[in-house]
Amino acid sequence: MNRELLAMLVHDLKNQLGVLEAELSLLALDPAPEPAHRAHQRCAQLRQRLVAYLTLYAAPERHMNAHVSDESPRDFLQQLLHMDSRPDGAPLRLSGEASAPAFWYFDPRLVLLALEAALHNAWRFARSDVLLDVKVRNGFLVFAVEDDGLGLDAKDPSARSSTGLGMELCAAVARAHNLGERHGRVLLQPRDPLQRQSGTRFEIWLP
């Protein structure tokens, strides 16, 4: 892992732990359900970041291994609708047009990490809508996350605390999935090819 990225990640985790420490200190003085829920969410988000970091750190350069099993893509996406680290009020819906086979072979642990990272990225930019989708395209299973933000040219509202870990993780997860000469990949493109500022679509292609 890049040393600069590692330093940024550790700095970000330090800051997030500081915020969590302050929230827990207030809870100790005045226990209440809503602040406790926020603290729990922050713990879940920190756990997700740490697991992502450890997954990348433990993998040899560009050689993360996928342990595939037969999974239901549609059921897999349903899990994401109830993820612990989803911020309060964060928009998320499953595409009514999502069409997936009954099963596909992929590593559910790795793909879950990648889609969680893509979702947290989408929530940073979305105005009111984040969409999950899954389709088969050209012999690949394609999971997608769309947001209705200002598109690829939008200024990142969390730029000061962003480490780039999410996209690095997604790319590594995609590369870990191979079938013969076909290799997994990720794409980041406008939600609407004719309107660059209509939002962003993230895709992870699995052979």
mmCIF file of N, CA and C in Angstrom, residues 42-144:
data_model
loop_
_atom_site.group_PDB
_atom_site.id
_atom_site.type_symbol
_atom_site.label_atom_id
_atom_site.label_comp_id
_atom_site.label_asym_id
_atom_site.label_seq_id
_atom_site.Cartn_x
_atom_site.Cartn_y
_atom_site.Cartn_z
ATOM 1 N N ARG A 42 -21.188 5.682 14.082
ATOM 2 C CA ARG A 42 -19.794 6.060 13.862
ATOM 3 C C ARG A 42 -18.876 4.854 14.086
ATOM 4 N N CYS A 43 -19.179 4.039 15.103
ATOM 5 C CA CYS A 43 -18.402 2.815 15.330
ATOM 6 C C CYS A 43 -18.489 1.888 14.122
ATOM 7 N N ALA A 44 -19.700 1.736 13.546
ATOM 8 C CA ALA A 44 -19.885 0.870 12.383
ATOM 9 C C ALA A 44 -19.095 1.390 11.184
ATOM 10 N N GLN A 45 -19.082 2.718 11.001
ATOM 11 C CA GLN A 45 -18.336 3.306 9.892
ATOM 12 C C GLN A 45 -16.835 3.104 10.079
ATOM 13 N N LEU A 46 -16.357 3.274 11.309
ATOM 14 C CA LEU A 46 -14.941 3.048 11.591
ATOM 15 C C LEU A 46 -14.566 1.588 11.370
ATOM 16 N N ARG A 47 -15.437 0.678 11.779
ATOM 17 C CA ARG A 47 -15.177 -0.741 11.557
ATOM 18 C C ARG A 47 -15.055 -1.027 10.068
ATOM 19 N N GLN A 48 -15.968 -0.454 9.263
ATOM 20 C CA GLN A 48 -15.935 -0.692 7.823
ATOM 21 C C GLN A 48 -14.621 -0.190 7.222
ATOM 22 N N ARG A 49 -14.157 0.983 7.669
ATOM 23 C CA ARG A 49 -12.905 1.537 7.146
ATOM 24 C C ARG A 49 -11.711 0.674 7.565
ATOM 25 N N LEU A 50 -11.719 0.236 8.801
ATOM 26 C CA LEU A 50 -10.601 -0.575 9.278
ATOM 27 C C LEU A 50 -10.537 -1.924 8.564
ATOM 28 N N VAL A 51 -11.706 -2.546 8.351
ATOM 29 C CA VAL A 51 -11.730 -3.829 7.641
ATOM 30 C C VAL A 51 -11.222 -3.648 6.214
ATOM 31 N N ALA A 52 -11.652 -2.543 5.568
ATOM 32 C CA ALA A 52 -11.181 -2.268 4.210
ATOM 33 C C ALA A 52 -9.670 -2.085 4.182
ATOM 34 N N TYR A 53 -9.150 -1.325 5.140
ATOM 35 C CA TYR A 53 -7.706 -1.095 5.210
ATOM 36 C C TYR A 53 -6.948 -2.404 5.427
ATOM 37 N N LEU A 54 -7.420 -3.209 6.378
ATOM 38 C CA LEU A 54 -6.733 -4.462 6.678
ATOM 39 C C LEU A 54 -6.785 -5.422 5.493
ATOM 40 N N THR A 55 -7.905 -5.397 4.755
ATOM 41 C CA THR A 55 -8.025 -6.261 3.571
ATOM 42 C C THR A 55 -6.975 -5.886 2.532
ATOM 43 N N LEU A 56 -6.800 -4.578 2.307
ATOM 44 C CA LEU A 56 -5.793 -4.124 1.353
ATOM 45 C C LEU A 56 -4.380 -4.367 1.871
ATOM 46 N N TYR A 57 -4.166 -4.076 3.142
ATOM 47 C CA TYR A 57 -2.820 -4.172 3.711
ATOM 48 C C TYR A 57 -2.309 -5.611 3.715
ATOM 49 N N ALA A 58 -3.246 -6.557 3.935
ATOM 50 C CA ALA A 58 -2.843 -7.962 4.036
ATOM 51 C C ALA A 58 -2.591 -8.600 2.685
ATOM 52 N N ALA A 59 -3.071 -7.960 1.607
ATOM 53 C CA ALA A 59 -2.931 -8.559 0.278
ATOM 54 C C ALA A 59 -1.593 -8.179 -0.342
ATOM 55 N N PRO A 60 -0.878 -9.136 -0.925
ATOM 56 C CA PRO A 60 0.325 -8.793 -1.679
ATOM 57 C C PRO A 60 -0.028 -7.814 -2.789
ATOM 58 N N GLU A 61 0.935 -7.030 -3.235
ATOM 59 C CA GLU A 61 0.691 -6.004 -4.249
ATOM 60 C C GLU A 61 -0.048 -6.593 -5.454
ATOM 61 N N ARG A 62 -1.299 -6.079 -5.668
ATOM 62 C CA ARG A 62 -2.132 -6.428 -6.827
ATOM 63 C C ARG A 62 -2.510 -7.908 -6.871
ATOM 64 N N HIS A 63 -2.439 -8.620 -5.737
ATOM 65 C CA HIS A 63 -2.747 -10.045 -5.769
ATOM 66 C C HIS A 63 -3.701 -10.446 -4.639
ATOM 67 N N MET A 64 -4.757 -9.689 -4.441
ATOM 68 C CA MET A 64 -5.788 -10.086 -3.493
ATOM 69 C C MET A 64 -6.479 -11.340 -4.019
ATOM 70 N N ASN A 65 -6.762 -12.285 -3.141
ATOM 71 C CA ASN A 65 -7.386 -13.545 -3.545
ATOM 72 C C ASN A 65 -8.876 -13.539 -3.221
ATOM 73 N N ALA A 66 -9.684 -13.898 -4.221
ATOM 74 C CA ALA A 66 -11.125 -14.019 -4.011
ATOM 75 C C ALA A 66 -11.479 -15.469 -3.720
ATOM 76 N N HIS A 67 -12.302 -15.681 -2.691
ATOM 77 C CA HIS A 67 -12.789 -17.019 -2.356
ATOM 78 C C HIS A 67 -14.271 -17.064 -2.751
ATOM 79 N N VAL A 68 -14.521 -17.531 -3.976
ATOM 80 C CA VAL A 68 -15.863 -17.409 -4.538
ATOM 81 C C VAL A 68 -16.778 -18.525 -4.055
ATOM 82 N N SER A 69 -18.055 -18.194 -4.025
ATOM 83 C CA SER A 69 -19.095 -19.174 -3.720
ATOM 84 C C SER A 69 -20.339 -18.766 -4.506
ATOM 85 N N ASP A 70 -21.298 -19.699 -4.658
ATOM 86 C CA ASP A 70 -22.505 -19.353 -5.404
ATOM 87 C C ASP A 70 -23.408 -18.504 -4.515
ATOM 88 N N GLU A 71 -23.749 -17.316 -5.007
ATOM 89 C CA GLU A 71 -24.526 -16.339 -4.248
ATOM 90 C C GLU A 71 -25.689 -15.838 -5.087
ATOM 91 N N SER A 72 -26.757 -15.423 -4.428
ATOM 92 C CA SER A 72 -27.874 -14.774 -5.099
ATOM 93 C C SER A 72 -27.590 -13.275 -5.152
ATOM 94 N N PRO A 73 -27.342 -12.700 -6.336
ATOM 95 C CA PRO A 73 -27.044 -11.262 -6.419
ATOM 96 C C PRO A 73 -28.162 -10.384 -5.860
ATOM 97 N N ARG A 74 -29.390 -10.754 -6.117
ATOM 98 C CA ARG A 74 -30.520 -9.946 -5.636
ATOM 99 C C ARG A 74 -30.577 -9.974 -4.106
ATOM 100 N N ASP A 75 -30.451 -11.165 -3.498
ATOM 101 C CA ASP A 75 -30.455 -11.257 -2.036
ATOM 102 C C ASP A 75 -29.257 -10.517 -1.441
ATOM 103 N N PHE A 76 -28.148 -10.575 -2.157
ATOM 104 C CA PHE A 76 -26.940 -9.899 -1.695
ATOM 105 C C PHE A 76 -27.179 -8.385 -1.595
ATOM 106 N N LEU A 77 -27.840 -7.805 -2.588
ATOM 107 C CA LEU A 77 -28.127 -6.368 -2.546
ATOM 108 C C LEU A 77 -29.107 -6.021 -1.434
ATOM 109 N N GLN A 78 -30.022 -6.930 -1.140
ATOM 110 C CA GLN A 78 -30.970 -6.668 -0.051
ATOM 111 C C GLN A 78 -30.242 -6.448 1.276
ATOM 112 N N GLN A 79 -29.113 -7.148 1.468
ATOM 113 C CA GLN A 79 -28.332 -6.960 2.697
ATOM 114 C C GLN A 79 -27.869 -5.512 2.838
ATOM 115 N N LEU A 80 -27.505 -4.903 1.706
ATOM 116 C CA LEU A 80 -26.966 -3.551 1.742
ATOM 117 C C LEU A 80 -28.014 -2.514 2.143
ATOM 118 N N LEU A 81 -29.281 -2.825 1.942
ATOM 119 C CA LEU A 81 -30.339 -1.895 2.335
ATOM 120 C C LEU A 81 -30.399 -1.730 3.845
ATOM 121 N N HIS A 82 -29.782 -2.661 4.583
ATOM 122 C CA HIS A 82 -29.865 -2.636 6.045
ATOM 123 C C HIS A 82 -28.472 -2.574 6.689
ATOM 124 N N MET A 83 -27.480 -2.038 5.981
ATOM 125 C CA MET A 83 -26.116 -2.008 6.509
ATOM 126 C C MET A 83 -26.025 -1.090 7.726
ATOM 127 N N ASP A 84 -25.254 -1.530 8.734
ATOM 128 C CA ASP A 84 -25.147 -0.808 9.999
ATOM 129 C C ASP A 84 -24.545 0.584 9.841
ATOM 130 N N SER A 85 -23.641 0.745 8.882
ATOM 131 C CA SER A 85 -22.932 2.020 8.763
ATOM 132 C C SER A 85 -23.652 3.038 7.887
ATOM 133 N N ARG A 86 -24.887 2.726 7.474
ATOM 134 C CA ARG A 86 -25.663 3.688 6.675
ATOM 135 C C ARG A 86 -26.049 4.882 7.535
ATOM 136 N N PRO A 87 -25.676 6.105 7.140
ATOM 137 C CA PRO A 87 -26.017 7.282 7.943
ATOM 138 C C PRO A 87 -27.521 7.482 8.037
ATOM 139 N N ASP A 88 -27.976 8.112 9.121
ATOM 140 C CA ASP A 88 -29.405 8.397 9.281
ATOM 141 C C ASP A 88 -29.916 9.221 8.106
ATOM 142 N N GLY A 89 -31.024 8.792 7.547
ATOM 143 C CA GLY A 89 -31.647 9.545 6.470
ATOM 144 C C GLY A 89 -30.975 9.416 5.127
ATOM 145 N N ALA A 90 -29.899 8.636 5.027
ATOM 146 C CA ALA A 90 -29.204 8.495 3.749
ATOM 147 C C ALA A 90 -30.109 7.776 2.750
ATOM 148 N N PRO A 91 -30.302 8.351 1.559
ATOM 149 C CA PRO A 91 -31.187 7.713 0.573
ATOM 150 C C PRO A 91 -30.577 6.439 0.016
ATOM 151 N N LEU A 92 -31.411 5.439 -0.190
ATOM 152 C CA LEU A 92 -30.947 4.191 -0.789
ATOM 153 C C LEU A 92 -32.151 3.382 -1.235
ATOM 154 N N ARG A 93 -32.146 2.986 -2.494
ATOM 155 C CA ARG A 93 -33.229 2.153 -3.019
ATOM 156 C C ARG A 93 -32.655 1.158 -4.024
ATOM 157 N N LEU A 94 -33.379 0.084 -4.206
ATOM 158 C CA LEU A 94 -32.991 -0.973 -5.143
ATOM 159 C C LEU A 94 -33.751 -0.765 -6.438
ATOM 160 N N SER A 95 -33.042 -0.740 -7.543
ATOM 161 C CA SER A 95 -33.666 -0.490 -8.834
ATOM 162 C C SER A 95 -34.776 -1.506 -9.112
ATOM 163 N N GLY A 96 -35.913 -0.987 -9.541
ATOM 164 C CA GLY A 96 -37.012 -1.871 -9.918
ATOM 165 C C GLY A 96 -36.715 -2.625 -11.200
ATOM 166 N N GLU A 97 -35.709 -2.152 -11.950
ATOM 167 C CA GLU A 97 -35.337 -2.795 -13.202
ATOM 168 C C GLU A 97 -34.161 -3.746 -13.029
ATOM 169 N N ALA A 98 -33.695 -3.891 -11.784
ATOM 170 C CA ALA A 98 -32.546 -4.773 -11.539
ATOM 171 C C ALA A 98 -32.883 -6.188 -12.018
ATOM 172 N N SER A 99 -32.013 -6.730 -12.838
ATOM 173 C CA SER A 99 -32.234 -8.079 -13.353
ATOM 174 C C SER A 99 -30.968 -8.888 -13.147
ATOM 175 N N ALA A 100 -31.061 -9.917 -12.369
ATOM 176 C CA ALA A 100 -29.884 -10.712 -12.039
ATOM 177 C C ALA A 100 -30.215 -12.187 -12.155
ATOM 178 N N PRO A 101 -29.209 -13.018 -12.420
ATOM 179 C CA PRO A 101 -29.442 -14.463 -12.447
ATOM 180 C C PRO A 101 -29.722 -14.980 -11.045
ATOM 181 N N ALA A 102 -30.206 -16.197 -10.967
ATOM 182 C CA ALA A 102 -30.515 -16.786 -9.666
ATOM 183 C C ALA A 102 -29.276 -16.877 -8.793
ATOM 184 N N PHE A 103 -28.107 -17.121 -9.404
ATOM 185 C CA PHE A 103 -26.868 -17.139 -8.631
ATOM 186 C C PHE A 103 -25.697 -16.768 -9.528
ATOM 187 N N TRP A 104 -24.593 -16.411 -8.872
ATOM 188 C CA TRP A 104 -23.343 -16.069 -9.569
ATOM 189 C C TRP A 104 -22.205 -16.406 -8.613
ATOM 190 N N TYR A 105 -21.054 -16.706 -9.147
ATOM 191 C CA TYR A 105 -19.914 -17.034 -8.298
ATOM 192 C C TYR A 105 -19.054 -15.786 -8.064
ATOM 193 N N PHE A 106 -19.009 -15.352 -6.810
ATOM 194 C CA PHE A 106 -18.141 -14.235 -6.429
ATOM 195 C C PHE A 106 -17.863 -14.334 -4.936
ATOM 196 N N ASP A 107 -16.905 -13.537 -4.464
ATOM 197 C CA ASP A 107 -16.548 -13.526 -3.040
ATOM 198 C C ASP A 107 -17.444 -12.501 -2.345
ATOM 199 N N PRO A 108 -18.443 -12.943 -1.560
ATOM 200 C CA PRO A 108 -19.395 -12.002 -0.965
ATOM 201 C C PRO A 108 -18.748 -11.042 0.033
ATOM 202 N N ARG A 109 -17.716 -11.508 0.742
ATOM 203 C CA ARG A 109 -17.061 -10.638 1.722
ATOM 204 C C ARG A 109 -16.365 -9.472 1.027
ATOM 205 N N LEU A 110 -15.621 -9.781 -0.033
ATOM 206 C CA LEU A 110 -14.897 -8.723 -0.743
ATOM 207 C C LEU A 110 -15.846 -7.774 -1.479
ATOM 208 N N VAL A 111 -16.847 -8.342 -2.151
ATOM 209 C CA VAL A 111 -17.768 -7.497 -2.907
ATOM 210 C C VAL A 111 -18.586 -6.612 -1.969
ATOM 211 N N LEU A 112 -18.927 -7.131 -0.790
ATOM 212 C CA LEU A 112 -19.636 -6.311 0.193
ATOM 213 C C LEU A 112 -18.783 -5.112 0.608
ATOM 214 N N LEU A 113 -17.490 -5.334 0.851
ATOM 215 C CA LEU A 113 -16.594 -4.233 1.200
ATOM 216 C C LEU A 113 -16.563 -3.183 0.090
ATOM 217 N N ALA A 114 -16.480 -3.649 -1.161
ATOM 218 C CA ALA A 114 -16.408 -2.721 -2.287
ATOM 219 C C ALA A 114 -17.692 -1.897 -2.421
ATOM 220 N N LEU A 115 -18.843 -2.553 -2.307
ATOM 221 C CA LEU A 115 -20.101 -1.830 -2.469
ATOM 222 C C LEU A 115 -20.387 -0.918 -1.284
ATOM 223 N N GLU A 116 -19.972 -1.304 -0.082
ATOM 224 C CA GLU A 116 -20.100 -0.399 1.058
ATOM 225 C C GLU A 116 -19.284 0.863 0.816
ATOM 226 N N ALA A 117 -18.062 0.705 0.311
ATOM 227 C CA ALA A 117 -17.216 1.865 0.021
ATOM 228 C C ALA A 117 -17.857 2.731 -1.061
ATOM 229 N N ALA A 118 -18.413 2.106 -2.104
ATOM 230 C CA ALA A 118 -19.060 2.862 -3.179
ATOM 231 C C ALA A 118 -20.290 3.613 -2.661
ATOM 232 N N LEU A 119 -21.036 2.992 -1.772
ATOM 233 C CA LEU A 119 -22.219 3.649 -1.208
ATOM 234 C C LEU A 119 -21.840 4.857 -0.366
ATOM 235 N N HIS A 120 -20.823 4.711 0.482
ATOM 236 C CA HIS A 120 -20.418 5.854 1.311
ATOM 237 C C HIS A 120 -19.910 6.990 0.435
ATOM 238 N N ASN A 121 -19.267 6.667 -0.667
ATOM 239 C CA ASN A 121 -18.828 7.695 -1.596
ATOM 240 C C ASN A 121 -20.039 8.384 -2.240
ATOM 241 N N ALA A 122 -21.041 7.593 -2.647
ATOM 242 C CA ALA A 122 -22.244 8.154 -3.268
ATOM 243 C C ALA A 122 -22.986 9.063 -2.301
ATOM 244 N N TRP A 123 -23.050 8.688 -1.026
ATOM 245 C CA TRP A 123 -23.759 9.511 -0.050
ATOM 246 C C TRP A 123 -23.088 10.861 0.177
ATOM 247 N N ARG A 124 -21.783 10.951 -0.086
ATOM 248 C CA ARG A 124 -21.095 12.240 0.068
ATOM 249 C C ARG A 124 -21.586 13.243 -0.970
ATOM 250 N N PHE A 125 -22.009 12.753 -2.150
ATOM 251 C CA PHE A 125 -22.353 13.640 -3.253
ATOM 252 C C PHE A 125 -23.853 13.734 -3.532
ATOM 253 N N ALA A 126 -24.617 12.725 -3.135
ATOM 254 C CA ALA A 126 -26.034 12.647 -3.518
ATOM 255 C C ALA A 126 -26.827 13.821 -2.965
ATOM 256 N N ARG A 127 -27.800 14.257 -3.749
ATOM 257 C CA ARG A 127 -28.723 15.290 -3.280
ATOM 258 C C ARG A 127 -29.948 14.646 -2.639
ATOM 259 N N SER A 128 -30.532 13.636 -3.302
ATOM 260 C CA SER A 128 -31.733 13.014 -2.728
ATOM 261 C C SER A 128 -31.904 11.555 -3.120
ATOM 262 N N ASP A 129 -30.993 10.997 -3.936
ATOM 263 C CA ASP A 129 -31.240 9.644 -4.444
ATOM 264 C C ASP A 129 -29.932 8.880 -4.608
ATOM 265 N N VAL A 130 -29.898 7.654 -4.086
ATOM 266 C CA VAL A 130 -28.819 6.697 -4.339
ATOM 267 C C VAL A 130 -29.482 5.378 -4.716
ATOM 268 N N LEU A 131 -29.032 4.813 -5.814
ATOM 269 C CA LEU A 131 -29.682 3.642 -6.395
ATOM 270 C C LEU A 131 -28.711 2.476 -6.504
ATOM 271 N N LEU A 132 -29.170 1.282 -6.100
ATOM 272 C CA LEU A 132 -28.423 0.037 -6.279
ATOM 273 C C LEU A 132 -29.007 -0.718 -7.462
ATOM 274 N N ASP A 133 -28.129 -1.286 -8.282
ATOM 275 C CA ASP A 133 -28.596 -1.986 -9.466
ATOM 276 C C ASP A 133 -27.707 -3.203 -9.705
ATOM 277 N N VAL A 134 -28.230 -4.203 -10.395
ATOM 278 C CA VAL A 134 -27.432 -5.363 -10.780
ATOM 279 C C VAL A 134 -27.971 -5.913 -12.090
ATOM 280 N N LYS A 135 -27.059 -6.210 -13.011
ATOM 281 C CA LYS A 135 -27.432 -6.746 -14.316
ATOM 282 C C LYS A 135 -26.326 -7.667 -14.808
ATOM 283 N N VAL A 136 -26.648 -8.499 -15.791
ATOM 284 C CA VAL A 136 -25.627 -9.257 -16.517
ATOM 285 C C VAL A 136 -25.383 -8.534 -17.829
ATOM 286 N N ARG A 137 -24.103 -8.256 -18.120
ATOM 287 C CA ARG A 137 -23.761 -7.540 -19.337
ATOM 288 C C ARG A 137 -22.500 -8.150 -19.950
ATOM 289 N N ASN A 138 -22.622 -8.603 -21.165
ATOM 290 C CA ASN A 138 -21.476 -9.181 -21.886
ATOM 291 C C ASN A 138 -20.784 -10.292 -21.096
ATOM 292 N N GLY A 139 -21.585 -11.114 -20.414
ATOM 293 C CA GLY A 139 -21.019 -12.226 -19.668
ATOM 294 C C GLY A 139 -20.435 -11.855 -18.319
ATOM 295 N N PHE A 140 -20.645 -10.622 -17.860
ATOM 296 C CA PHE A 140 -20.188 -10.160 -16.551
ATOM 297 C C PHE A 140 -21.399 -9.829 -15.685
ATOM 298 N N LEU A 141 -21.277 -10.080 -14.378
ATOM 299 C CA LEU A 141 -22.259 -9.592 -13.428
ATOM 300 C C LEU A 141 -21.826 -8.180 -13.051
ATOM 301 N N VAL A 142 -22.718 -7.213 -13.229
ATOM 302 C CA VAL A 142 -22.380 -5.803 -13.004
ATOM 303 C C VAL A 142 -23.226 -5.254 -11.854
ATOM 304 N N PHE A 143 -22.570 -4.990 -10.717
ATOM 305 C CA PHE A 143 -23.205 -4.278 -9.613
ATOM 306 C C PHE A 143 -22.962 -2.788 -9.835
ATOM 307 N N ALA A 144 -23.995 -1.972 -9.591
ATOM 308 C CA ALA A 144 -23.859 -0.537 -9.822
ATOM 309 C C ALA A 144 -24.422 0.255 -8.652
#
